[in-house]
CSV table of C-alpha atoms in Angstrom, one decimal:
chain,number,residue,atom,x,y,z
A,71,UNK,CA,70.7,-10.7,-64.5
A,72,UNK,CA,71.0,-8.1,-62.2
A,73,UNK,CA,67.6,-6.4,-63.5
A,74,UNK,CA,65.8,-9.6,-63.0
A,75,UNK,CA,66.5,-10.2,-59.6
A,76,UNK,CA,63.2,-8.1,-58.2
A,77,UNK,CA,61.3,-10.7,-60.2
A,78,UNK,CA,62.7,-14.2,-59.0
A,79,UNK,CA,62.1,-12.4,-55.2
A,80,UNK,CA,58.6,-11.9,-56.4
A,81,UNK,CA,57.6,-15.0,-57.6
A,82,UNK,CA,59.4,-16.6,-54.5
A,83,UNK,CA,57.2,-14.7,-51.7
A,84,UNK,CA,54.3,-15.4,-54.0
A,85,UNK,CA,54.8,-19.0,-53.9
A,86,UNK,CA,55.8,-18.9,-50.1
A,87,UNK,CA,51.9,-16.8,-49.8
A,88,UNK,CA,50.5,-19.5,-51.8
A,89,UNK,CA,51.4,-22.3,-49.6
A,90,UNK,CA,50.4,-20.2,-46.5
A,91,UNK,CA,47.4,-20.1,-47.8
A,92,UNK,CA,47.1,-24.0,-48.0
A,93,UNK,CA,48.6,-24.7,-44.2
A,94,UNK,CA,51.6,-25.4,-45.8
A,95,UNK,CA,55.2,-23.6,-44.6
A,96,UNK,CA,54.6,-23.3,-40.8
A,97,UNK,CA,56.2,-25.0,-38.3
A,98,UNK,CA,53.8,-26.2,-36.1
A,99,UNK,CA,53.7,-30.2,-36.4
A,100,UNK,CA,49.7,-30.6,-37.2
A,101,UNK,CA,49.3,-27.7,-39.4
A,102,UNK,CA,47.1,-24.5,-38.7
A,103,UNK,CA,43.8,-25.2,-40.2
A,104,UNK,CA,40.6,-24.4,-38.6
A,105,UNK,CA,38.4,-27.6,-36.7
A,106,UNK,CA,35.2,-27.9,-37.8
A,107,UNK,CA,33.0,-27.9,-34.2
A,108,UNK,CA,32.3,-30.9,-32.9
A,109,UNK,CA,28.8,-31.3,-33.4
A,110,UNK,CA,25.9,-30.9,-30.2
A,111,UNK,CA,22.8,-32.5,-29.8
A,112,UNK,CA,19.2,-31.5,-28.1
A,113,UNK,CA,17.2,-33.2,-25.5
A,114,UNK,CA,13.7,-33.0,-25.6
A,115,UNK,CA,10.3,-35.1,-25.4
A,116,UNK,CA,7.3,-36.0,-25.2
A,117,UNK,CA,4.4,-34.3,-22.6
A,118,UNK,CA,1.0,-36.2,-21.9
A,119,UNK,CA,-2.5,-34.8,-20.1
A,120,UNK,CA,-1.0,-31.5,-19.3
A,121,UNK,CA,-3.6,-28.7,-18.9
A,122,UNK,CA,-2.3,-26.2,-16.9
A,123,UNK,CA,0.7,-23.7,-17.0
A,124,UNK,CA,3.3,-23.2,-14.4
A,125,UNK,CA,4.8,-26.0,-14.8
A,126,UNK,CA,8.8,-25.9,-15.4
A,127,UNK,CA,11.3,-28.3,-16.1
A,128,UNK,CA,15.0,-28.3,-15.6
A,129,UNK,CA,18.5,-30.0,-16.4
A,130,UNK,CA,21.8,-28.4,-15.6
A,131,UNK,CA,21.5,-24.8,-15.9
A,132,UNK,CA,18.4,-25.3,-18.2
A,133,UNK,CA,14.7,-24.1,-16.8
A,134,UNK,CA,12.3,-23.9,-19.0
A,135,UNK,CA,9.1,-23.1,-18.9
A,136,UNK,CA,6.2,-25.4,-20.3
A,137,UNK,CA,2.5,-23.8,-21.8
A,138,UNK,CA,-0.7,-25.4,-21.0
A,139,UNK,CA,-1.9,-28.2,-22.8
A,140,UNK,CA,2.1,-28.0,-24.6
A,141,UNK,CA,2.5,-32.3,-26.2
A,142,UNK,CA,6.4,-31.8,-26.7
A,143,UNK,CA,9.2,-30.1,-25.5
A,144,UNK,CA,13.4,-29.1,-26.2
A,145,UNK,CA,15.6,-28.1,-23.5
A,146,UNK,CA,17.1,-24.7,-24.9
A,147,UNK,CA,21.1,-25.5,-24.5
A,148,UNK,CA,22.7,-28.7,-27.1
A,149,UNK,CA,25.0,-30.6,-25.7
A,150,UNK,CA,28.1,-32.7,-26.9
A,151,UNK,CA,28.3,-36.4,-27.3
A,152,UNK,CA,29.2,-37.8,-23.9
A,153,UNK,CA,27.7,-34.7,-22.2
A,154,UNK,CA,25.1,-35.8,-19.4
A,155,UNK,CA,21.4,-34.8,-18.8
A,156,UNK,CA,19.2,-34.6,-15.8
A,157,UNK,CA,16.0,-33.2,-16.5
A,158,UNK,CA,13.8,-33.0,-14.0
A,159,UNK,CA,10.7,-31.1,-12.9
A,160,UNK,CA,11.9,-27.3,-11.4
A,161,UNK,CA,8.1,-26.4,-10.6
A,162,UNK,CA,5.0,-28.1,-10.0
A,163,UNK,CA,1.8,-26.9,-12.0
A,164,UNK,CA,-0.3,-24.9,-9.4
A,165,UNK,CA,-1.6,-27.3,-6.3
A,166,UNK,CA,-5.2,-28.4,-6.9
A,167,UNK,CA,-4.8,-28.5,-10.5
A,168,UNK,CA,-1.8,-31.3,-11.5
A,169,UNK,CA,1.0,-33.3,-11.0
A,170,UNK,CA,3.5,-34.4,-13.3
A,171,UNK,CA,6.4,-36.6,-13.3
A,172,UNK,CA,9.5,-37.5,-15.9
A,173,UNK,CA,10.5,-40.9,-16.9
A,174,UNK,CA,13.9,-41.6,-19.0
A,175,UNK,CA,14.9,-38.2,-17.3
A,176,UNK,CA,18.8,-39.1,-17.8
A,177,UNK,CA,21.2,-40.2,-19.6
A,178,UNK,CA,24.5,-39.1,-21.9
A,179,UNK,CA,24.6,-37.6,-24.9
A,180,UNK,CA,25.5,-40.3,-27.6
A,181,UNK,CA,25.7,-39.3,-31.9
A,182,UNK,CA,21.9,-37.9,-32.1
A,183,UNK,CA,19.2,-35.7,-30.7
A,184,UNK,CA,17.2,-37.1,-27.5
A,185,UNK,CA,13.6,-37.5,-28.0
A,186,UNK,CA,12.9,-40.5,-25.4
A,187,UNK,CA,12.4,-38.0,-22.0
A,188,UNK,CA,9.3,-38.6,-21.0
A,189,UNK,CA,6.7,-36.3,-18.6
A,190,UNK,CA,3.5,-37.2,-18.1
A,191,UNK,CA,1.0,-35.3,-15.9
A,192,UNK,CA,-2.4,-36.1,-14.0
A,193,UNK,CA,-5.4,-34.2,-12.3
A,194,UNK,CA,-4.7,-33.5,-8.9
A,195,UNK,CA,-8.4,-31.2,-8.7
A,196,UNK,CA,-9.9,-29.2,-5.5
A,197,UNK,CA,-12.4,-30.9,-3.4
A,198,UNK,CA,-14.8,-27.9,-2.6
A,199,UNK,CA,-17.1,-29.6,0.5
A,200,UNK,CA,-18.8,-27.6,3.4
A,201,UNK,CA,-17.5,-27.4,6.6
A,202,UNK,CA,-20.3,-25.8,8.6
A,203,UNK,CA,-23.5,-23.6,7.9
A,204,UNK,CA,-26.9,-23.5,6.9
A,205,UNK,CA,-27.0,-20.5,4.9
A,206,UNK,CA,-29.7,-19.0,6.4
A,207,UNK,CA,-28.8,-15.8,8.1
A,208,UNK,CA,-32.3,-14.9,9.3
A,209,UNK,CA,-33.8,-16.9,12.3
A,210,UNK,CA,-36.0,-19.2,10.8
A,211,UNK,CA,-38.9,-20.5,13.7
A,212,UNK,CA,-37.2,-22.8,16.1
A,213,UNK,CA,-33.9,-22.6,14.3
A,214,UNK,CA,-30.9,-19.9,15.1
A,215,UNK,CA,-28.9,-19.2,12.0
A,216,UNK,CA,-25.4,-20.7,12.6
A,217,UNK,CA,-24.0,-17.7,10.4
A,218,UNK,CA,-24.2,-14.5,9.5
A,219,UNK,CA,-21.8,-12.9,7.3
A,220,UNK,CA,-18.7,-15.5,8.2
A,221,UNK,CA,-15.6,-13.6,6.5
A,222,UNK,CA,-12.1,-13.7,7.9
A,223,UNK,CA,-10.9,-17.0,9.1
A,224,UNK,CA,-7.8,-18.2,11.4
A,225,UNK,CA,-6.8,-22.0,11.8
A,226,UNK,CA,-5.2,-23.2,14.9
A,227,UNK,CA,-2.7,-26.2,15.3
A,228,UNK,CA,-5.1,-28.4,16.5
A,229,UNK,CA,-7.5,-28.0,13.0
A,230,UNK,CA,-9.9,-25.8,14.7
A,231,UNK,CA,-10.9,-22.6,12.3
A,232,UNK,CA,-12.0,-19.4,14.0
A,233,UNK,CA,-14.4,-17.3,11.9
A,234,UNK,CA,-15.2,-13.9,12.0
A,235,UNK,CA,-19.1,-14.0,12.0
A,236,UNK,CA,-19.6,-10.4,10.9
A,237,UNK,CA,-23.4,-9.8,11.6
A,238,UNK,CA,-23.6,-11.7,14.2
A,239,UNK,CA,-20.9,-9.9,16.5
A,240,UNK,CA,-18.7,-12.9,17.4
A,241,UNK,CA,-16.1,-15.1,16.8
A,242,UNK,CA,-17.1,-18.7,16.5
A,243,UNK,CA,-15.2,-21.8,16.4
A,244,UNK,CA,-15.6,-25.2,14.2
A,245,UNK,CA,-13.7,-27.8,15.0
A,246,UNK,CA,-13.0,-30.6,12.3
A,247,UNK,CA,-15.7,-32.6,12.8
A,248,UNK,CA,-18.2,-28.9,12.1
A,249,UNK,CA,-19.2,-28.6,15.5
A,250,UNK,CA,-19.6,-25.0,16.1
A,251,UNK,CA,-19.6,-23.4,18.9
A,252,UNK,CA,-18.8,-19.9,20.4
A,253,UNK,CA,-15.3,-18.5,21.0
A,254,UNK,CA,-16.4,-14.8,21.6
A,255,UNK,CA,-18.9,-12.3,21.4
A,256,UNK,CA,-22.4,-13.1,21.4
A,257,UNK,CA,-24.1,-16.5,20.5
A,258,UNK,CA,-27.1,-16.8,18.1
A,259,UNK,CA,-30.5,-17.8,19.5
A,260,UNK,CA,-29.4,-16.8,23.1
A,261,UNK,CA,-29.8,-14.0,25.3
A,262,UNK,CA,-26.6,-11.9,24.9
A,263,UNK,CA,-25.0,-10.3,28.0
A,264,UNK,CA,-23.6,-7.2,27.9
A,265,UNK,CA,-19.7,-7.6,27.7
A,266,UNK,CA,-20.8,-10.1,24.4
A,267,UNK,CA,-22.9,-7.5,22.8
A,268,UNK,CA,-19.6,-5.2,23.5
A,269,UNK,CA,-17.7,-6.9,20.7
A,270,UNK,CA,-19.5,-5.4,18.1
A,271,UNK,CA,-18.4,-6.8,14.7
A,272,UNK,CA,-15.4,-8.6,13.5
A,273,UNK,CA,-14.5,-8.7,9.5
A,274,UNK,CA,-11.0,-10.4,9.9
A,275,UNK,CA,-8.9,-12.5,12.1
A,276,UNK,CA,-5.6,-13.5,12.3
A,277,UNK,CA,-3.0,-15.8,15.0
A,278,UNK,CA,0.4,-15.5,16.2
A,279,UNK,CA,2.5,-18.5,16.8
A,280,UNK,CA,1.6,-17.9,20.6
A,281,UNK,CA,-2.3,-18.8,19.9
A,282,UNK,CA,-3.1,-14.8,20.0
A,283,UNK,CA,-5.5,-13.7,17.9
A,284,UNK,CA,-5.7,-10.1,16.3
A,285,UNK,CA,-9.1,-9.1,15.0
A,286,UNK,CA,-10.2,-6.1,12.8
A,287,UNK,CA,-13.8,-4.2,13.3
A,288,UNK,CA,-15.6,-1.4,14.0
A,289,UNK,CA,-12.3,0.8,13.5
A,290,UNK,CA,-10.2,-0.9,15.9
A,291,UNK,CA,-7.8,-3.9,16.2
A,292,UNK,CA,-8.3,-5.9,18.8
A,293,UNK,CA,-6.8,-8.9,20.5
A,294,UNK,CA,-7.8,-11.9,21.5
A,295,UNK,CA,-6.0,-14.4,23.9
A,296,UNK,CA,-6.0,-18.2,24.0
A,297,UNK,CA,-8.4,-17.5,26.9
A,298,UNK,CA,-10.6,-15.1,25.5
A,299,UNK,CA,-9.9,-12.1,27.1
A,300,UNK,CA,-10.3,-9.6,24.5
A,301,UNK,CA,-8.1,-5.6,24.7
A,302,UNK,CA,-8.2,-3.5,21.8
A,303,UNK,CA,-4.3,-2.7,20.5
A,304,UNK,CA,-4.8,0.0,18.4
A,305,UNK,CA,-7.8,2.3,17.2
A,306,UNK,CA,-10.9,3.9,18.8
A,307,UNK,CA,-14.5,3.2,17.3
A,308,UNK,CA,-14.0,6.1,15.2
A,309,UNK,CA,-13.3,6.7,11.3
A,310,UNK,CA,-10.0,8.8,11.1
A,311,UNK,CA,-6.8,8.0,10.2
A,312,UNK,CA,-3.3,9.2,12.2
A,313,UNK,CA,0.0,7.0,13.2
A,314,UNK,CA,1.2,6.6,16.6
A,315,UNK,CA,0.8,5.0,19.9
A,316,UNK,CA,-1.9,2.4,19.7
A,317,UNK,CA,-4.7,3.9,21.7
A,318,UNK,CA,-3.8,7.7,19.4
A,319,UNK,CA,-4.2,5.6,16.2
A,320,UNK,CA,-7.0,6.1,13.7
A,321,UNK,CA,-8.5,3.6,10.7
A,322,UNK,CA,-11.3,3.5,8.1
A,323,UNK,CA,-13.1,0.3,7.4
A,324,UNK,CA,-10.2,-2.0,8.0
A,325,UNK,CA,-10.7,-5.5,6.4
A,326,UNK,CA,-7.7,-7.5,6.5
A,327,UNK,CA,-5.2,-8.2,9.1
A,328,UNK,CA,-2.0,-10.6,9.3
A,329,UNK,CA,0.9,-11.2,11.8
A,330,UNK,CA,4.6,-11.7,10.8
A,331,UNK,CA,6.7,-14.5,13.0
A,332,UNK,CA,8.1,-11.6,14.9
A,333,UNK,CA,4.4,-11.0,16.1
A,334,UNK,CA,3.9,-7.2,14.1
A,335,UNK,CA,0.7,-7.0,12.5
A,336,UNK,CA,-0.1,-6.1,9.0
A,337,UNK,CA,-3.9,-4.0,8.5
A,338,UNK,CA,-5.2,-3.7,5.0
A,339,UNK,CA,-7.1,0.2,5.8
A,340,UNK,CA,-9.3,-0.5,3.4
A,341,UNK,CA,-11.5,3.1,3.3
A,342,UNK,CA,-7.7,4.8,3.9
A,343,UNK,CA,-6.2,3.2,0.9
A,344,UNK,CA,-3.4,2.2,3.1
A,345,UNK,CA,-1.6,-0.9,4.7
A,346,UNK,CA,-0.2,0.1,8.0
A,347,UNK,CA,2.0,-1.9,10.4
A,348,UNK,CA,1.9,-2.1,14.4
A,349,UNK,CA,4.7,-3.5,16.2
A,350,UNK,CA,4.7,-5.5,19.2
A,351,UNK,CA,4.5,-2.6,20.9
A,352,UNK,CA,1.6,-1.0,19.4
A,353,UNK,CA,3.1,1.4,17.8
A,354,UNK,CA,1.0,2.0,14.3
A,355,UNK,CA,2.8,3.5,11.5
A,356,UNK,CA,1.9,3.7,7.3
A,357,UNK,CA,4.2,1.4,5.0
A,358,UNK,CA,2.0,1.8,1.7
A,359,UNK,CA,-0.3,3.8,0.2
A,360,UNK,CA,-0.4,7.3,-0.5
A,361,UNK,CA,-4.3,7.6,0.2
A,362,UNK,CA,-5.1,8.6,-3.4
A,363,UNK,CA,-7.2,5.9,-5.1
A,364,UNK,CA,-5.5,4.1,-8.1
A,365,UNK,CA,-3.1,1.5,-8.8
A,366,UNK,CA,0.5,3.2,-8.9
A,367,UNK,CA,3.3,0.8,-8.3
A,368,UNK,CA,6.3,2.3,-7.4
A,369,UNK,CA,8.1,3.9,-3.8
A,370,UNK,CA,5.7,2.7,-0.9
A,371,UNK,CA,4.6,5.7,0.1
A,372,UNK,CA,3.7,6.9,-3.6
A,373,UNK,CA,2.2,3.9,-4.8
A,374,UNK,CA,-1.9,3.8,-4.8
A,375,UNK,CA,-5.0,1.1,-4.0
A,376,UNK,CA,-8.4,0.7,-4.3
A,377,UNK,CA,-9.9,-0.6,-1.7
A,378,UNK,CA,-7.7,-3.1,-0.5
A,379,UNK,CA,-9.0,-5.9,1.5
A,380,UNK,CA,-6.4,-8.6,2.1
A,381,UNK,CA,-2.6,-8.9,3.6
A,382,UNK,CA,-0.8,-11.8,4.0
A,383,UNK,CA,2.9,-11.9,4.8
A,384,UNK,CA,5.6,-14.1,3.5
A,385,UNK,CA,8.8,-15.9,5.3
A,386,UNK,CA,10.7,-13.6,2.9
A,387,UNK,CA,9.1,-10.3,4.7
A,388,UNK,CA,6.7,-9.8,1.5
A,389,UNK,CA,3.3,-8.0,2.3
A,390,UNK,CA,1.2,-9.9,-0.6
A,391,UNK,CA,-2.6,-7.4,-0.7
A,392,UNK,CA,-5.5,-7.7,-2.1
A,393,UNK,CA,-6.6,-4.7,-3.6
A,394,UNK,CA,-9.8,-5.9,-4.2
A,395,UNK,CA,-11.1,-2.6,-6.2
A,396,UNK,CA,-8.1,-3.1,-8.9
A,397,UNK,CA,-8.8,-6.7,-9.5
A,398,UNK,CA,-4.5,-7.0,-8.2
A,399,UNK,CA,-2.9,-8.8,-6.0
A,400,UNK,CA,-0.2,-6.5,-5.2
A,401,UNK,CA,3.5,-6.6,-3.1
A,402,UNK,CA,5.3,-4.5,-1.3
A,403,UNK,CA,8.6,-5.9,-0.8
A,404,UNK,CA,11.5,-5.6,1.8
A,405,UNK,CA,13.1,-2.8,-0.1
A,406,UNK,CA,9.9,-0.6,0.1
A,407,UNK,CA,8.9,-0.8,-3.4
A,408,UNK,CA,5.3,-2.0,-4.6
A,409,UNK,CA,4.6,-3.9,-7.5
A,410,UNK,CA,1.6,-5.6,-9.0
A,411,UNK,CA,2.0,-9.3,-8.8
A,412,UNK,CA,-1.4,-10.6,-10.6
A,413,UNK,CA,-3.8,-9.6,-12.8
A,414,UNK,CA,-5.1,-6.4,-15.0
A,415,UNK,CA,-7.7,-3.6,-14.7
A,416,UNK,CA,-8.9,-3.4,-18.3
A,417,UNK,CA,-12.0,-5.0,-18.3
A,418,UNK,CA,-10.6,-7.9,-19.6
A,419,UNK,CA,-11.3,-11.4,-18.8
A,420,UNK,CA,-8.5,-13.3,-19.5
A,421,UNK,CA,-9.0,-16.1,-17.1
A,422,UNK,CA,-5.2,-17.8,-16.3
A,423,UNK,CA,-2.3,-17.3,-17.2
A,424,UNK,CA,1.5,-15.5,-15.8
A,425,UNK,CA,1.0,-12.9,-13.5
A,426,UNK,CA,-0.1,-9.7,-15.3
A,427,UNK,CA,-2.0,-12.0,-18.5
A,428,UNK,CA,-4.2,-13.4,-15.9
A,429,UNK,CA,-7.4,-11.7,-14.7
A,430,UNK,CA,-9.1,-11.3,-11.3
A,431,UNK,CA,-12.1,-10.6,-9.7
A,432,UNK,CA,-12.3,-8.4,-6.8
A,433,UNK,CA,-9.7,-10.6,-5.0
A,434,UNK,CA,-10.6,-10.2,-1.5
A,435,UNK,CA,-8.7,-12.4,1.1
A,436,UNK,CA,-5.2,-13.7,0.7
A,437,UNK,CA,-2.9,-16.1,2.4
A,438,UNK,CA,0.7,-17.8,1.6
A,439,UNK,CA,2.2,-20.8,2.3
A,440,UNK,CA,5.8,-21.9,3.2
A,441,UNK,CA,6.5,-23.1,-0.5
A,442,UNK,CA,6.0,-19.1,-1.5
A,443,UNK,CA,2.1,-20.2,-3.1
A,444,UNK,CA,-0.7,-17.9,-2.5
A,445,UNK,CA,-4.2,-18.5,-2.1
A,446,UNK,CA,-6.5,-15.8,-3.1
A,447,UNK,CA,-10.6,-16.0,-2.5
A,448,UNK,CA,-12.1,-13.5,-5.3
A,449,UNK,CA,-15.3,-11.6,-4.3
A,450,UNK,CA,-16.2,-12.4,-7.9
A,451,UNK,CA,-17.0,-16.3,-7.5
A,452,UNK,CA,-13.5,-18.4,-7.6
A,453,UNK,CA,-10.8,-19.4,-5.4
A,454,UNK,CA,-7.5,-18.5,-7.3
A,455,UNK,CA,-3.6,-19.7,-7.0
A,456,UNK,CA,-0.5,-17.5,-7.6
A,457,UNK,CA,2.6,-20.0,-7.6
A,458,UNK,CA,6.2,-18.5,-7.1
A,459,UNK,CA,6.6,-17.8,-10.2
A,460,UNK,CA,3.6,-15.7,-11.3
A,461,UNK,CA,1.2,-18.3,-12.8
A,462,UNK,CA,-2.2,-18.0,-11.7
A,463,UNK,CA,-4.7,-20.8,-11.8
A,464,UNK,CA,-8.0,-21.3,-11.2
A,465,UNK,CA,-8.6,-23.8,-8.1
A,466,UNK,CA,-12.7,-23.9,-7.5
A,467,UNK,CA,-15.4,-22.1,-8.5
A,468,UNK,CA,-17.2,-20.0,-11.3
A,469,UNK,CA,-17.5,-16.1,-12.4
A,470,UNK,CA,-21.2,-15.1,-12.8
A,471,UNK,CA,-22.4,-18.3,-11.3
A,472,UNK,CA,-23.4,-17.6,-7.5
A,473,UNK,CA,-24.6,-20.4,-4.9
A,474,UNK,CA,-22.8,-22.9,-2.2
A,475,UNK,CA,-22.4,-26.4,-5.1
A,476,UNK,CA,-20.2,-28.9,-3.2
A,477,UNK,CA,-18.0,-30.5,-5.7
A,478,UNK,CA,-14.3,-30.7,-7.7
A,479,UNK,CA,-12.9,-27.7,-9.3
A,480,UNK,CA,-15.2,-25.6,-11.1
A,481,UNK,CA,-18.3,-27.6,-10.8
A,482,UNK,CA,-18.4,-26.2,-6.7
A,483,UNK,CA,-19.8,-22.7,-6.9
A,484,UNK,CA,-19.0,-20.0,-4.4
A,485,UNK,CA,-21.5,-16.9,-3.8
A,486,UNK,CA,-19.1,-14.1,-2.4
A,487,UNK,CA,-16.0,-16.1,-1.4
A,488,UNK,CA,-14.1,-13.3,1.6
A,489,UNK,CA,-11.9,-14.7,3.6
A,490,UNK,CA,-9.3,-17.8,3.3
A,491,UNK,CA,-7.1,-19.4,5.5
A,492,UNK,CA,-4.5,-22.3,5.3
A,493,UNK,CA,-4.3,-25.4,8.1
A,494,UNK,CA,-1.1,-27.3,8.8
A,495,UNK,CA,-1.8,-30.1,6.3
A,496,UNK,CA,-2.8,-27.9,2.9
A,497,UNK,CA,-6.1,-27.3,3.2
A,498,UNK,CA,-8.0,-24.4,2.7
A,499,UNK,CA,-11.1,-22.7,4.2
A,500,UNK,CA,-13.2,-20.3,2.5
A,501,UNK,CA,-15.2,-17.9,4.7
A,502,UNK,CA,-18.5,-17.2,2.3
A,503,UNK,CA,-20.8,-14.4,3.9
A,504,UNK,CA,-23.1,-14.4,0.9
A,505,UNK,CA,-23.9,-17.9,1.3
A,506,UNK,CA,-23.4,-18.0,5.1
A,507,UNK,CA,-20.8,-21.3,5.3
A,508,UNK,CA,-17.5,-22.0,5.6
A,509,UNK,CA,-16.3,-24.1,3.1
A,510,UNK,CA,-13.1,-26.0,3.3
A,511,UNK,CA,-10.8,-27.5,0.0
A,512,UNK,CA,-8.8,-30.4,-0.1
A,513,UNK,CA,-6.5,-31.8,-2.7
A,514,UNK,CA,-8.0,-35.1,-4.4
């Protein structure tokens, strides 16, 4: 008996393991097993007449991105039964291209996968028309030319857009109706005076919130009251480049300008390979660019252009450039850093797509609106979008297609579109030198 002992103890912690094992032995009063998971469910749905990318959708902490042309989609996260949804659209396609909208957006969760959400989209295309010009930049017999070489353009709160009319060494102004008349400088088909001929040329123009505007031309930056009186702010008729005090400042060939809300000016120095900054006080100074040509992104001061034609500024503090030459739209942001925002130099045309995919063509003027879109005229033939979150779309126009076609989306034809500005109400103006107009684009 005694020697047996170690084998009744053995059997007993055997059996004792054994009904472990099953959930048997503890004393907890539901047993230890393991739950199966309660089971989750996906939401998703149907998508009609989309085209475009850009578009996204969102429900709780969801966002998700839709392709163009996508028919169907699934929100990434399941839910449990009883859970709520909320889907909804995060982003709009790019303006002038769609709109889309959700039906049976909501709901809970019940005991199977949702399929019912609905989103269905519609063409929202670019109404190219022409707002002034004849597109005859010679003096025909008993007709002056209305344009020669229009570029930059500025829009004031009333509608009125101010052009830069390169070759003809003024600033003219249209007002809504296409009445032109003009502002500065000299006028076509009359006898000039000497303070007109003065001006010399003008390739951009911006305004400040004070109905100021800043003009770039013949090496200089010059401003421009409400009245007209015109004072140069920085530069000398001169090629050079230096920082300083306004009147010790030198540029090369500067082609774009913009103004923050604080009233500093932005100057894309286009033969400098530099953007440079003057304060209020006209104090000049070089925020990006190293002067070597290429497309380095990187530390401000390191980083590299080629050629770069437009500036616009965002509400952020953003400088958004055109380096036209690199066929980018670049940023330098507000921790002094530049990136490329848009589009490739390989030769490559990949037409639209998310940031970097896409392809430009010599993107020449720029401009932002208060949503974060940008509006980018392309030496190359189209008028391009960049939406906040990279997508780049095609708004008007055609590559390899030159001419002034009136029309909706890519059936209007552009010849060298330069400059672009934005009015109150959405619309945009396209400042065409190569066809001598001014163009303006509405959303149908």
């Amino acid at each position: 008996m005694h020697k047996g002992m170690p084998l009744r103890r053995l059997a007993l912690n055997m059996a004792l393991l054994t009904l472990a094992g099953c959930g048997g032995g503890g004393s907890s009063a539901g047993g230890g097993g393991t739950q199966p998971p309660a089971p989750t469910y996906t939401v998703g749905g149907s998508i009609s007449g989309l085209k475009t990318g850009g578009l996204t959708l969102a429900s709780g902490a969801d966002k998700l991105s839709i392709a163009a042309a996508a028919t169907s989609f699934t929100l990434p996260t399941a839910l449990a039964a009883g859970a709520s949804y909320d889907v909804r659209i995060g982003s709009q396609p790019p303006r002038f291209t769609q709109r889309c909208a959700v039906a049976n957006g909501s709901g809970a969760i019940g005991s199977a996968n949702v399929s019912n959400v609905a989103l269905s989209c519609v063409d929202h295309p670019a109404l190219v028309g022409t707002l002034a010009g004849n597109g005859n930049p010679t003096k025909l017999p008993g007709t002056a030319a209305v344009f020669n070489e229009p570029q930059g353009l500025a829009v004031d709160d009333a509608g009125n857009v101010f052009v830069a009319d390169r070759k003809n060494n003024r600033i003219a102004k249209i007002t809504p109706a296409g009445v032109v008349s003009t502002f500065v400088g000299a006028t076509p088909g009359q006898a000039a005076t000497e303070a007109e001929l003065a001006f010399g040329y003008a390739d951009d123009i911006t305004r400040d919130k004070d109905g100021n505007f800043y003009v770039v031309g013949n090496h200089m930056v010059r401003k421009i009251t409400k009245e007209g009186v015109v004072s140069t702010v920085a530069g000398a008729a001169e090629i050079g480049y230096a920082d300083g005090p306004g009147a010790q400042a030198r540029f090369n060939t500067p082609l774009g300008i913009t103004v923050d809300s604080a009233g500093n000016l932005y100057v894309a120095d286009t033969l400098n390979l530099r953007i440079r900054k003057i304060t209020p006080a006209g104090v000049v100074s070089t925020i990006a660019g190293s002067g070597a040509r290429g497309a380095a992104d990187g530390a401000a001061l390191q980083a590299s252009f080629n050629n770069p034609y437009g500036v616009a500024v965002d509400k952020a503090g953003n400088v958004l450039i055109a380096d036209t030459l690199n066929h980018l739209v670049r940023k330098l942001g507000t921790d002094g850093t530049v990136s490329t925002l848009a589009g490739h130099d390989n030769g490559v045309d990949a037409g639209d797509g998310q940031g970097t995919q896409a392809s430009l063509k010599q993107p020449s003027g720029i401009t932002v609106d208060g949503d974060g879109n940008l509006y980018v005229a392309e030496l190359g033939g189209k008028v391009r979008s960049i939406s906040p979150s990279g997508y780049v779309a095609t708004i008007a126009g055609q590559y390899a297609a030159p001419g002034s076609v009136d029309g909706l989306g890519s059936v209007a034809t552009f010849t060298t579109p330069h400059g672009i500005a934005l009015d109150a109400t959405g619309k945009l103006y396209i400042g065409d030198p190569g066809a001598g107009r001014v163009r303006k684009i509405a959303e149908q």
